[in-house]
Amino acid sequence: MKYSKSVEEFIDNNPEWKDVIQVLRAIIVSTEMVETIKWGIPVYTYNTKNVMGLGAFKSYVGIWFYQGVFLEDKKNMLTNAQEGKTKGLRQWRFTSVDEIDKDLVLQYVQEAIQNQKEGKEIKPQKLKNIEIPPELSSLLTSNISLKRSFDQLTPFKQKEFIEYIATAKREVTRLSRLEKITPMIIKGVGLNDKYR
């Protein structure tokens, strides 16, 4: 997905999905939600809380509900993008305009708004102390200024870096990732700051 600064630019950046995006957008904006751009994509909010987003990918257009876990989903339209990882987010995918049942989509959207009004949401869990991978630990021990910079990062940013190294399966990948993140840590820049 290309990063967009407006919804119009988002549509222009995805010409192959223009019709699907416009139909879904029309349904969503017919409600009381506010349309914004966050992370380069259209996001729809109620009382400044993210309710849903709209994204275009290579093989589909998706709408996702940030607290979709609370939707009844009687028609079984929603998927969990990452089973075991994604707690609240649920997605509905479309590959053509013909797949869009406007009334059904509107029902899901209105239920999501109602859930937000009722305060139904999964609260982020407090970060647990997680084990620092040996490669990162060794680097932090041997480089005092890097350790100082790492300690000044927020716990969330520290966790991002720790997981980034820990999830690499091969040693060569872990080492190349360490090389990539070292200047970021020194500058106090989070791993995914450019997407926020």
PDB file of C-alpha atoms in Angstrom, residues 2-15 21 25 37 40 42:
ATOM      1  CA  LYS A   2       1.210   3.467  -0.881  1.00  0.00           C
ATOM      2  CA  TYR A   3       1.155   6.149   1.802  1.00  0.00           C
ATOM      3  CA  SER A   4      -1.576   8.720   1.098  1.00  0.00           C
ATOM      4  CA  LYS A   5      -2.127  12.194   2.550  1.00  0.00           C
ATOM      5  CA  SER A   6      -5.846  12.381   1.715  1.00  0.00           C
ATOM      6  CA  VAL A   7      -8.677   9.999   0.896  1.00  0.00           C
ATOM      7  CA  GLU A   8      -8.716  11.315  -2.667  1.00  0.00           C
ATOM      8  CA  GLU A   9      -5.009  10.533  -2.996  1.00  0.00           C
ATOM      9  CA  PHE A  10      -5.663   7.069  -1.532  1.00  0.00           C
ATOM     10  CA  ILE A  11      -8.255   6.439  -4.256  1.00  0.00           C
ATOM     11  CA  ASP A  12      -5.915   7.805  -6.956  1.00  0.00           C
ATOM     12  CA  ASN A  13      -3.109   5.561  -5.664  1.00  0.00           C
ATOM     13  CA  ASN A  14      -5.335   2.499  -6.129  1.00  0.00           C
ATOM     14  CA  PRO A  15      -7.019   2.936  -9.541  1.00  0.00           C
ATOM     15  CA  ILE A  21     -13.257   1.772  -2.544  1.00  0.00           C
ATOM     16  CA  ARG A  25     -16.512   4.675   1.386  1.00  0.00           C
ATOM     17  CA  ILE A  37      -6.219   9.697   7.231  1.00  0.00           C
ATOM     18  CA  GLY A  40      -1.611   6.752   5.063  1.00  0.00           C
ATOM     19  CA  PRO A  42      -8.662   6.174   5.457  1.00  0.00           C
TER      20      PRO A  42
END
